[in-house]
Coordinates of N, CA, C and O in Angstrom, one line a residue:
M1 N -71.7 -39.7 35.4 CA -71.8 -39.7 37.0 C -72.7 -38.8 37.8 O -73.4 -37.7 36.7
T2 N -73.7 -39.8 38.5 CA -75.1 -39.3 38.5 C -75.0 -39.2 40.0 O -74.0 -39.5 40.9
P3 N -75.3 -38.0 40.8 CA -75.7 -38.0 42.0 C -76.4 -39.1 43.0 O -77.3 -40.1 42.4
T4 N -75.7 -39.3 44.3 CA -76.0 -40.5 44.7 C -76.5 -40.1 46.2 O -76.4 -38.7 47.1
N5 N -78.1 -40.5 46.7 CA -78.4 -39.8 48.1 C -79.2 -40.0 48.7 O -79.4 -41.6 48.5
S6 N -79.6 -39.3 49.7 CA -80.9 -40.5 50.6 C -82.1 -40.0 51.4 O -82.6 -40.1 52.3
L7 N -82.3 -39.6 49.4 CA -83.7 -39.1 49.7 C -84.4 -40.0 49.2 O -84.6 -40.5 48.2
N8 N -85.8 -39.6 49.7 CA -86.8 -40.7 49.0 C -88.4 -39.6 48.9 O -88.1 -38.8 49.4
A9 N -89.0 -40.1 47.7 CA -89.9 -39.1 47.4 C -90.9 -38.4 48.5 O -92.2 -37.6 48.5
S10 N -91.0 -39.5 50.1 CA -92.2 -38.6 50.8 C -91.4 -37.6 51.8 O -90.9 -37.4 53.0
D11 N -89.4 -37.7 51.7 CA -88.6 -37.1 52.5 C -89.0 -35.7 53.1 O -89.1 -34.9 52.1
D12 N -89.6 -35.2 54.3 CA -89.5 -33.9 54.5 C -88.6 -33.6 54.8 O -88.3 -32.2 55.8
R13 N -86.9 -34.0 55.2 CA -86.1 -33.6 55.9 C -85.2 -32.4 54.8 O -85.9 -32.2 53.6
R14 N -84.7 -31.1 55.2 CA -84.0 -30.5 55.0 C -83.0 -31.4 54.4 O -82.3 -32.6 54.6
C15 N -82.1 -30.5 53.2 CA -81.8 -31.5 51.8 C -80.5 -30.4 51.7 O -80.1 -29.1 52.2
C16 N -79.2 -31.2 52.0 CA -78.2 -30.6 51.2 C -77.2 -31.6 50.4 O -77.5 -32.7 50.1
V17 N -75.8 -31.0 49.5 CA -75.3 -31.9 48.7 C -74.7 -31.5 49.1 O -73.8 -30.5 49.1
I18 N -73.7 -32.1 48.8 CA -71.8 -32.9 49.6 C -71.0 -33.0 48.0 O -71.2 -34.1 47.6
A19 N -70.4 -32.6 48.0 CA -69.4 -32.5 46.4 C -68.1 -32.5 47.2 O -67.7 -31.7 47.3
D20 N -67.2 -33.2 47.0 CA -66.5 -33.8 47.0 C -65.5 -35.2 46.4 O -66.2 -35.9 46.6
D21 N -64.7 -34.8 45.6 CA -64.1 -36.3 45.0 C -63.0 -37.3 45.9 O -63.0 -38.4 45.2
A22 N -62.9 -36.9 47.3 CA -62.8 -37.5 48.3 C -63.5 -38.3 48.6 O -64.5 -38.2 49.5
R23 N -64.3 -39.8 48.3 CA -65.0 -40.5 49.3 C -65.1 -40.3 50.7 O -66.1 -40.2 51.1
L24 N -64.1 -41.2 51.2 CA -64.4 -41.0 52.5 C -64.4 -40.0 52.9 O -65.5 -39.1 54.4
I25 N -64.3 -38.4 52.6 CA -64.6 -37.3 52.9 C -65.8 -37.0 53.1 O -67.0 -36.9 53.7
R26 N -66.4 -37.0 51.3 CA -68.3 -37.0 51.4 C -69.3 -38.1 52.3 O -69.9 -37.5 53.0
K27 N -68.0 -39.1 52.3 CA -69.1 -40.2 53.4 C -69.4 -39.3 55.0 O -70.8 -39.4 55.8
Q28 N -68.1 -39.0 55.7 CA -67.9 -38.3 56.8 C -68.5 -37.2 56.6 O -69.1 -36.6 58.0
L29 N -68.7 -36.2 55.9 CA -69.6 -34.7 56.2 C -71.0 -35.3 55.7 O -71.4 -34.9 56.8
G30 N -71.7 -36.5 55.1 CA -72.7 -37.0 54.9 C -73.2 -37.1 56.3 O -74.5 -36.8 56.3
Q31 N -72.4 -38.2 57.4 CA -72.8 -38.6 58.1 C -72.9 -37.0 59.3 O -74.1 -37.5 60.1
W32 N -72.4 -36.7 59.5 CA -72.5 -35.4 59.9 C -74.0 -34.6 59.6 O -74.6 -34.0 60.4
M33 N -74.3 -34.5 58.5 CA -75.1 -33.6 58.1 C -76.7 -34.6 58.2 O -77.3 -34.0 58.8
E34 N -76.8 -35.6 58.2 CA -78.0 -36.4 58.4 C -77.4 -36.9 60.4 O -79.0 -36.9 60.8
E35 N -76.7 -36.7 60.5 CA -76.8 -36.6 62.2 C -78.2 -35.7 62.4 O -78.8 -35.0 63.9
Q36 N -77.5 -34.8 61.8 CA -77.8 -33.0 62.5 C -79.8 -33.0 61.4 O -79.8 -32.2 61.2
G37 N -80.5 -34.1 60.8 CA -81.3 -34.3 60.6 C -81.3 -34.3 59.1 O -82.6 -33.8 58.4
F38 N -80.7 -33.8 58.1 CA -80.5 -33.2 56.5 C -80.0 -34.9 56.2 O -79.7 -36.1 55.9
A39 N -81.1 -34.8 55.0 CA -81.3 -35.7 53.7 C -80.1 -35.3 52.7 O -80.1 -34.0 52.9
V40 N -79.5 -36.2 52.6 CA -77.6 -35.8 51.5 C -77.7 -36.9 50.5 O -78.4 -37.6 50.0
V41 N -77.1 -35.6 49.6 CA -76.6 -36.0 47.7 C -75.6 -35.8 48.0 O -74.9 -35.0 48.4
Y42 N -75.0 -36.8 48.0 CA -73.5 -37.3 47.4 C -73.0 -36.7 45.9 O -73.8 -37.3 45.0
A43 N -72.5 -35.8 45.7 CA -72.0 -36.1 44.2 C -69.7 -36.3 44.5 O -69.3 -35.6 45.3
A44 N -69.7 -36.2 43.4 CA -68.4 -36.5 43.8 C -67.6 -35.6 42.6 O -66.2 -35.5 42.9
C45 N -67.9 -35.1 42.0 CA -67.3 -34.0 41.1 C -68.9 -32.4 41.0 O -69.1 -32.6 41.6
G46 N -68.2 -31.3 40.6 CA -68.7 -30.0 40.8 C -70.3 -30.4 39.6 O -70.7 -29.9 39.5
A47 N -70.1 -31.2 38.2 CA -70.7 -31.0 37.6 C -71.8 -31.8 38.2 O -73.0 -31.5 37.4
T48 N -71.9 -33.3 38.7 CA -72.8 -34.0 39.6 C -73.6 -33.1 40.3 O -74.8 -33.1 40.6
A49 N -72.6 -32.1 41.5 CA -73.2 -31.2 42.1 C -74.3 -30.6 41.4 O -74.9 -30.3 42.2
L50 N -73.5 -29.5 40.5 CA -74.8 -29.0 39.4 C -76.2 -29.5 39.3 O -77.6 -29.2 39.9
R51 N -75.8 -30.6 38.8 CA -77.2 -31.9 38.8 C -77.6 -32.0 39.4 O -79.1 -31.6 39.5
A52 N -77.5 -32.1 40.8 CA -78.4 -32.6 42.1 C -79.0 -30.9 42.4 O -79.9 -31.4 42.9
V53 N -78.3 -29.7 42.6 CA -78.6 -28.7 43.2 C -80.2 -28.3 41.9 O -80.9 -28.0 42.9
R54 N -80.2 -28.7 41.5 CA -80.7 -28.2 40.5 C -82.2 -29.3 40.2 O -83.3 -29.0 40.7
Q55 N -82.0 -30.5 40.4 CA -82.7 -31.4 40.7 C -83.4 -31.5 42.3 O -84.6 -31.6 42.6
N56 N -83.0 -31.1 43.5 CA -83.8 -30.4 45.0 C -83.6 -30.1 45.7 O -84.2 -30.0 46.8
A57 N -83.0 -28.7 45.0 CA -83.4 -27.5 45.7 C -82.8 -28.0 46.6 O -83.5 -27.1 48.4
P58 N -81.2 -27.8 47.5 CA -81.0 -28.4 48.5 C -81.0 -27.2 49.6 O -81.0 -25.6 49.0
D59 N -81.2 -27.1 50.3 CA -80.8 -25.9 52.0 C -79.6 -25.4 51.6 O -79.3 -24.5 52.5
I60 N -78.7 -25.8 51.5 CA -77.4 -26.0 51.6 C -76.8 -26.4 50.7 O -76.8 -28.1 50.3
V61 N -75.4 -26.1 50.0 CA -74.3 -26.6 49.4 C -73.2 -26.9 50.6 O -72.2 -26.4 50.7
I62 N -72.0 -27.9 50.4 CA -71.0 -28.2 50.7 C -69.8 -28.7 50.1 O -70.3 -29.5 49.2
T63 N -68.9 -27.6 49.3 CA -68.0 -28.4 48.1 C -66.5 -27.8 48.7 O -66.1 -27.2 49.3
D64 N -66.4 -29.4 47.9 CA -64.9 -29.4 47.4 C -64.3 -28.0 46.6 O -65.1 -27.2 45.6
I65 N -63.2 -27.4 46.4 CA -62.4 -26.7 45.6 C -62.1 -27.9 44.5 O -62.4 -27.3 43.1
D66 N -60.9 -28.2 44.7 CA -60.1 -29.0 43.3 C -60.7 -30.0 43.1 O -60.6 -31.0 43.8
M67 N -61.7 -30.3 41.7 CA -62.4 -30.8 42.0 C -62.6 -32.2 40.4 O -62.6 -30.7 39.5
P68 N -62.5 -32.7 39.6 CA -62.5 -33.0 38.3 C -64.0 -32.6 37.6 O -64.9 -32.4 38.0
H69 N -63.6 -32.3 36.4 CA -64.7 -32.1 35.7 C -65.8 -30.2 35.7 O -65.9 -29.6 34.4
L70 N -65.5 -30.0 37.2 CA -65.5 -28.8 37.4 C -65.8 -28.6 38.3 O -66.3 -29.1 39.8
S71 N -64.9 -27.4 38.7 CA -64.7 -27.1 40.4 C -65.4 -26.6 40.8 O -66.2 -26.3 40.5
G72 N -65.1 -27.0 42.7 CA -65.5 -25.7 43.3 C -65.9 -24.7 43.3 O -66.9 -24.0 43.3
L73 N -65.4 -23.6 42.3 CA -65.3 -22.1 41.9 C -66.4 -21.8 40.9 O -67.3 -21.4 40.8
N74 N -66.4 -22.8 40.0 CA -66.8 -23.6 38.9 C -68.5 -23.4 39.5 O -69.2 -23.0 38.7
L75 N -68.5 -24.3 40.1 CA -69.6 -24.6 41.0 C -70.3 -23.2 41.0 O -71.4 -23.6 41.7
I76 N -69.8 -23.1 42.3 CA -70.8 -21.7 42.8 C -70.8 -20.6 42.0 O -72.1 -20.2 41.9
H77 N -69.8 -20.3 40.8 CA -70.6 -19.8 39.9 C -71.6 -20.1 38.9 O -72.6 -19.4 38.8
A78 N -71.6 -21.0 39.2 CA -73.2 -21.4 38.6 C -74.1 -21.4 39.3 O -75.3 -21.0 38.8
L79 N -73.8 -21.9 39.8 CA -75.2 -22.0 40.6 C -75.8 -20.4 41.3 O -76.7 -20.1 40.9
R80 N -74.8 -18.8 41.8 CA -74.8 -17.6 41.4 C -74.9 -16.9 40.3 O -76.3 -16.3 40.0
S81 N -75.1 -17.8 39.2 CA -75.7 -17.1 38.3 C -77.2 -17.8 37.5 O -77.6 -17.9 36.4
D82 N -78.3 -19.0 38.5 CA -78.5 -19.4 37.6 C -79.9 -18.9 38.2 O -80.1 -17.3 39.4
P83 N -81.0 -19.1 36.8 CA -81.2 -18.1 36.9 C -82.8 -18.0 38.0 O -83.8 -17.5 38.6
D84 N -83.1 -19.1 38.5 CA -83.7 -19.6 40.2 C -83.3 -20.0 41.2 O -82.7 -19.7 41.5
P85 N -84.1 -18.7 42.0 CA -83.7 -17.3 42.7 C -83.5 -18.5 44.3 O -82.4 -18.2 45.0
K86 N -84.1 -19.7 44.5 CA -83.6 -19.9 45.5 C -82.0 -21.2 45.3 O -81.6 -21.4 46.0
I87 N -81.9 -21.9 43.9 CA -80.5 -22.2 43.9 C -79.8 -20.7 43.9 O -78.3 -21.1 44.6
A88 N -79.8 -20.0 43.0 CA -78.7 -19.0 43.1 C -78.2 -18.3 44.5 O -77.5 -17.7 44.6
N89 N -78.9 -18.4 46.1 CA -78.7 -17.9 47.1 C -79.2 -19.4 48.4 O -78.6 -18.6 49.3
V90 N -78.7 -19.9 47.7 CA -78.4 -21.6 48.5 C -77.1 -21.5 49.4 O -76.4 -21.2 48.4
P91 N -77.2 -21.1 50.8 CA -76.0 -21.0 51.3 C -74.7 -22.3 50.5 O -75.1 -23.3 50.7
V92 N -73.7 -21.9 50.5 CA -72.4 -22.7 49.9 C -71.0 -22.8 51.1 O -70.6 -21.6 51.4
I93 N -70.7 -23.8 51.7 CA -69.4 -24.0 52.8 C -68.6 -24.7 51.5 O -68.7 -25.8 51.3
V94 N -67.4 -24.0 51.3 CA -66.3 -24.7 51.0 C -65.0 -24.9 52.1 O -65.0 -24.5 52.7
S95 N -65.0 -26.2 51.6 CA -64.4 -27.2 52.7 C -63.6 -27.7 51.8 O -63.5 -28.6 50.9
S96 N -62.0 -27.1 52.6 CA -60.9 -27.6 51.1 C -59.7 -28.0 51.8 O -59.4 -27.2 52.7
S97 N -58.4 -28.5 51.2 CA -57.5 -28.6 52.0 C -56.3 -27.5 51.3 O -55.3 -27.0 51.4
L98 N -56.8 -26.8 50.6 CA -56.7 -25.8 49.3 C -56.4 -24.2 50.3 O -57.5 -24.2 50.4
R99 N -55.4 -24.2 50.6 CA -55.2 -22.6 51.7 C -54.6 -21.9 50.7 O -53.6 -21.9 50.1
D100 N -55.1 -20.2 51.6 CA -54.2 -19.2 50.3 C -54.8 -17.9 51.6 O -56.0 -18.1 52.2
S101 N -54.1 -17.6 51.9 CA -54.1 -16.0 52.7 C -55.5 -15.3 52.2 O -55.8 -14.7 52.6
S102 N -55.3 -15.6 51.5 CA -56.8 -14.3 50.3 C -58.1 -15.1 50.4 O -58.5 -14.9 49.3
I103 N -57.5 -16.3 50.9 CA -59.3 -17.3 50.6 C -60.6 -16.8 50.3 O -61.6 -17.0 49.5
D104 N -60.4 -16.4 51.5 CA -61.8 -15.3 52.0 C -62.4 -14.6 50.8 O -63.3 -14.2 50.7
R105 N -61.3 -13.4 51.0 CA -61.7 -12.8 49.5 C -61.6 -13.4 48.4 O -63.2 -12.9 47.5
I106 N -61.3 -14.1 47.9 CA -61.5 -14.5 46.5 C -63.0 -15.6 46.1 O -63.4 -15.4 45.7
L107 N -63.0 -16.1 47.3 CA -64.6 -17.1 47.9 C -65.8 -16.5 47.5 O -66.8 -16.7 47.1
S108 N -65.4 -15.0 48.5 CA -66.1 -14.2 48.5 C -66.8 -13.4 47.4 O -67.9 -13.1 47.0
R109 N -65.8 -13.6 46.6 CA -66.1 -12.8 45.3 C -67.1 -14.0 44.8 O -67.4 -13.3 43.5
F110 N -66.4 -15.1 44.7 CA -67.8 -16.3 44.2 C -69.1 -16.5 44.8 O -69.7 -16.8 43.6
G111 N -69.0 -15.9 46.0 CA -70.4 -15.6 46.3 C -70.3 -17.2 47.1 O -71.4 -17.8 47.6
S112 N -69.2 -17.9 47.8 CA -69.2 -18.8 48.8 C -70.1 -18.0 50.4 O -69.5 -17.1 50.9
S113 N -70.2 -18.9 51.1 CA -71.1 -18.4 52.3 C -69.4 -18.3 53.3 O -69.5 -17.7 54.2
V114 N -69.1 -19.7 53.4 CA -67.8 -19.7 54.4 C -66.5 -19.9 53.4 O -67.0 -21.7 52.7
F115 N -65.8 -20.6 54.3 CA -64.4 -21.7 54.2 C -64.1 -22.1 55.3 O -64.0 -21.3 56.4
L116 N -64.2 -23.7 55.5 CA -63.5 -24.2 56.0 C -62.6 -25.4 55.8 O -62.8 -26.2 54.7
A117 N -61.4 -25.0 56.6 CA -59.7 -25.6 55.7 C -59.8 -27.1 56.2 O -60.9 -27.6 57.8
K118 N -59.4 -28.2 55.2 CA -60.3 -29.8 56.0 C -58.2 -29.3 56.9 O -57.3 -29.0 56.6
P119 N -58.0 -30.2 57.6 CA -59.3 -31.6 58.2 C -60.6 -31.0 58.5 O -60.0 -29.3 59.8
V120 N -61.7 -31.3 59.1 CA -63.0 -30.6 59.5 C -62.8 -31.2 60.5 O -62.6 -32.2 60.7
K121 N -62.8 -30.3 61.7 CA -63.5 -30.5 62.8 C -65.2 -31.1 62.9 O -65.7 -29.8 62.2
K122 N -66.1 -32.0 63.6 CA -66.9 -32.0 63.5 C -67.7 -31.2 64.4 O -68.8 -30.6 63.5
K123 N -67.6 -30.3 65.0 CA -68.2 -29.3 65.8 C -68.1 -28.2 65.2 O -69.3 -27.2 65.2
R124 N -66.7 -28.3 65.2 CA -66.8 -26.1 64.1 C -67.8 -26.7 62.6 O -68.4 -25.7 62.2
F125 N -67.9 -28.1 61.7 CA -68.1 -28.2 61.1 C -69.7 -27.4 61.0 O -70.3 -27.0 60.7
Q126 N -70.5 -28.7 61.9 CA -72.0 -29.0 62.5 C -72.1 -26.9 63.1 O -73.3 -26.8 62.7
D127 N -71.5 -26.4 63.6 CA -71.7 -25.5 64.5 C -71.8 -23.8 63.2 O -72.5 -23.6 63.2
C128 N -71.1 -24.7 62.0 CA -70.9 -23.6 61.2 C -72.2 -23.8 59.9 O -72.9 -22.6 60.1
V129 N -72.7 -25.5 59.7 CA -74.1 -25.6 59.2 C -74.9 -24.7 59.8 O -76.0 -24.9 59.6
D130 N -75.0 -24.8 61.8 CA -76.3 -24.3 62.3 C -76.1 -22.9 61.6 O -77.6 -22.2 62.3
K131 N -75.3 -22.0 61.7 CA -75.2 -20.9 61.5 C -75.2 -19.7 60.5 O -75.9 -19.2 60.1
M132 N -74.7 -21.2 59.4 CA -75.2 -20.3 58.3 C -77.0 -20.9 58.1 O -77.5 -20.3 57.6
L133 N -77.8 -22.2 59.0 CA -78.2 -22.0 58.1 C -79.3 -21.0 59.3 O -81.2 -21.2 58.6
S134 N -79.4 -20.5 60.1 CA -79.9 -19.7 61.2 C -79.9 -18.1 60.2 O -80.5 -17.1 60.8
G135 N -79.0 -18.0 59.7 CA -79.0 -16.7 59.0 C -77.4 -16.2 59.7 O -77.6 -14.8 59.2
D136 N -77.4 -16.5 60.4 CA -76.0 -15.7 61.0 C -74.6 -15.7 59.7 O -74.0 -16.7 59.7
G137 N -75.0 -14.6 59.7 CA -73.4 -14.8 58.6 C -72.1 -14.4 59.0 O -70.9 -14.0 58.5
S138 N -72.0 -14.5 60.4 CA -70.3 -14.5 61.5 C -69.8 -15.3 61.5 O -68.4 -15.7 61.6
V139 N -69.5 -16.0 60.5 CA -68.7 -17.1 60.6 C -67.8 -17.5 59.7 O -67.8 -17.1 58.6
R140 N -66.7 -17.4 60.3 CA -65.2 -16.6 60.1 C -64.3 -17.4 60.1 O -64.1 -18.2 60.7
T141 N -62.8 -17.6 58.8 CA -61.9 -18.5 59.4 C -61.2 -18.0 60.1 O -61.3 -16.5 60.1
D142 N -60.5 -18.7 60.9 CA -59.5 -18.4 62.2 C -58.4 -17.5 61.0 O -57.1 -17.8 60.5
K143 N -58.3 -16.2 61.6 CA -57.2 -15.3 61.4 C -55.6 -15.8 60.8 O -55.1 -15.8 60.1
R144 N -55.4 -16.4 62.3 CA -54.4 -16.6 62.4 C -54.1 -17.7 61.7 O -52.8 -17.9 61.2
Q145 N -54.7 -18.6 61.6 CA -54.6 -19.7 60.6 C -54.2 -19.3 59.4 O -53.2 -20.1 59.0
R146 N -55.1 -18.4 58.8 CA -54.8 -18.3 57.5 C -53.8 -17.2 57.7 O -53.3 -17.7 56.2
A147 N -53.1 -16.3 58.6 CA -51.7 -16.4 58.0 C -51.1 -17.0 58.1 O -49.4 -16.9 57.6
L148 N -50.6 -18.1 58.3 CA -49.8 -19.3 58.5 C -50.3 -20.1 57.2 O -49.2 -20.9 57.3
E149 N -50.9 -20.1 57.4 CA -51.3 -21.0 56.0 C -50.2 -20.3 54.6 O -50.6 -19.8 53.9
T150 N -49.4 -21.1 53.9 CA -49.2 -21.1 52.3 C -49.4 -20.7 51.5 O -51.1 -21.7 51.2
V151 N -49.4 -20.4 50.6 CA -50.9 -20.3 49.3 C -50.4 -21.8 48.1 O -49.6 -21.9 48.1
S152 N -51.8 -21.8 48.0 CA -51.3 -23.0 47.0 C -52.0 -22.9 45.5 O -52.3 -21.3 45.1
K153 N -50.2 -23.1 44.9 CA -50.2 -23.2 43.4 C -51.4 -23.3 43.1 O -52.1 -22.9 41.6
R154 N -52.5 -24.6 42.6 CA -53.6 -25.0 42.3 C -54.6 -24.0 42.7 O -55.6 -24.2 41.3
F155 N -54.6 -23.6 43.9 CA -55.8 -22.8 44.0 C -55.9 -22.0 43.2 O -57.2 -20.8 42.2
Q156 N -54.4 -20.9 43.1 CA -54.0 -19.8 42.2 C -54.8 -19.9 40.2 O -55.3 -19.2 40.0
E157 N -54.6 -21.5 39.9 CA -54.8 -21.7 38.7 C -56.0 -21.8 38.7 O -56.6 -21.0 37.7
I158 N -57.0 -22.4 39.9 CA -58.8 -22.8 39.5 C -59.0 -20.9 39.7 O -59.8 -20.8 38.9
A159 N -58.7 -20.2 40.6 CA -59.1 -18.8 41.0 C -59.0 -18.1 38.9 O -59.7 -17.0 38.7
S160 N -57.8 -18.3 38.4 CA -57.3 -18.0 37.4 C -57.9 -18.2 36.2 O -58.6 -16.9 35.4
Q161 N -58.9 -19.5 36.0 CA -59.5 -19.7 35.1 C -60.5 -19.1 35.3 O -61.2 -18.9 34.3
I162 N -60.7 -19.6 36.5 CA -62.0 -18.6 36.5 C -63.1 -17.1 36.1 O -63.4 -16.7 35.2
G163 N -61.6 -16.6 36.9 CA -61.7 -15.0 36.7 C -61.3 -15.1 34.7 O -62.4 -13.6 34.5
Q164 N -60.7 -15.4 33.8 CA -60.4 -15.6 32.5 C -61.8 -15.8 31.7 O -62.3 -15.0 31.4
R165 N -62.6 -16.6 32.1 CA -63.3 -16.8 32.1 C -64.4 -16.0 31.9 O -65.5 -15.7 30.7
C166 N -64.6 -15.1 33.3 CA -65.8 -14.7 33.7 C -65.8 -13.2 32.6 O -66.5 -12.7 32.2
R167 N -64.0 -12.5 32.9 CA -63.5 -11.6 31.4 C -64.5 -12.5 30.4 O -64.5 -10.8 29.4
T168 N -64.2 -13.2 29.9 CA -64.4 -13.6 28.4 C -65.6 -13.7 28.3 O -66.4 -12.9 27.0
M169 N -66.7 -13.9 29.1 CA -68.6 -13.9 29.3 C -68.2 -12.8 29.0 O -69.1 -12.7 28.4
K170 N -67.9 -11.7 29.6 CA -68.7 -10.1 29.8 C -68.2 -9.9 28.1 O -68.7 -9.4 27.5
C171 N -66.7 -9.8 27.6 CA -66.8 -9.8 26.5 C -67.2 -9.8 25.4 O -67.8 -9.4 24.8
E172 N -68.2 -11.5 25.9 CA -68.6 -11.8 24.4 C -70.2 -11.2 24.9 O -70.9 -11.2 24.3
S173 N -70.5 -10.6 26.0 CA -72.0 -10.3 26.0 C -72.0 -8.9 26.0 O -72.6 -8.4 25.2
S174 N -71.1 -8.5 25.8 CA -71.0 -7.2 25.3 C -70.7 -6.8 23.9 O -71.5 -5.9 23.0
A175 N -70.4 -7.7 22.9 CA -70.4 -7.7 21.5 C -71.6 -8.1 20.9 O -72.3 -7.8 20.3
M176 N -72.2 -9.3 22.0 CA -73.6 -9.6 21.4 C -74.2 -8.3 22.1 O -75.4 -8.5 21.1
W177 N -74.6 -7.3 22.9 CA -75.3 -6.6 23.6 C -74.7 -4.9 23.6 O -74.7 -5.5 25.2
P178 N -74.1 -4.6 22.8 CA -73.6 -3.5 23.4 C -73.7 -2.3 24.0 O -72.6 -2.1 24.4
G179 N -75.2 -2.2 24.5 CA -75.1 -1.1 25.1 C -75.1 -2.2 26.8 O -75.4 -1.4 27.5
G180 N -74.6 -3.5 27.0 CA -74.4 -4.2 28.2 C -75.9 -4.9 28.4 O -77.0 -4.9 27.8
L181 N -75.5 -6.2 29.4 CA -76.8 -6.4 29.8 C -78.3 -5.9 31.0 O -77.2 -4.9 31.7

């Protein structure tokens, strides 16, 4: 898959990458970002989003969690591991219908900036983007809402897979470099 975008060679707008396997959600979030003056690059999966981020070095990334080929958690892990500091430090907003009472903690561990539960309201979304790009890290998920939400089995599976891969990579690194990295 290749990313689709609203960028052109002479574009000097801020850039964002939106990764979601639901086309309607990608388009809705993209429209809201364009209203805020962003050029938008669309990706239907995490793997396409990763390529788009490396090609465009966006100002912000918005991603779903449960996507084909590369999950949102895998995408965040790859971004945070990238040798390019602009990519490794790009703000990431996770917008997903997968809900978990400990989602902030898990996403924080992976390096996500903030979580917005779907369906996302336009004002909340745009306020969040503004705060993220102004350096205000105070954006948080409503704790009362989180407490009422049930644990998503799929989210737990994805987080478990990522955790296992990280542990495996650490073991392989230790075997290759006995003194550590």
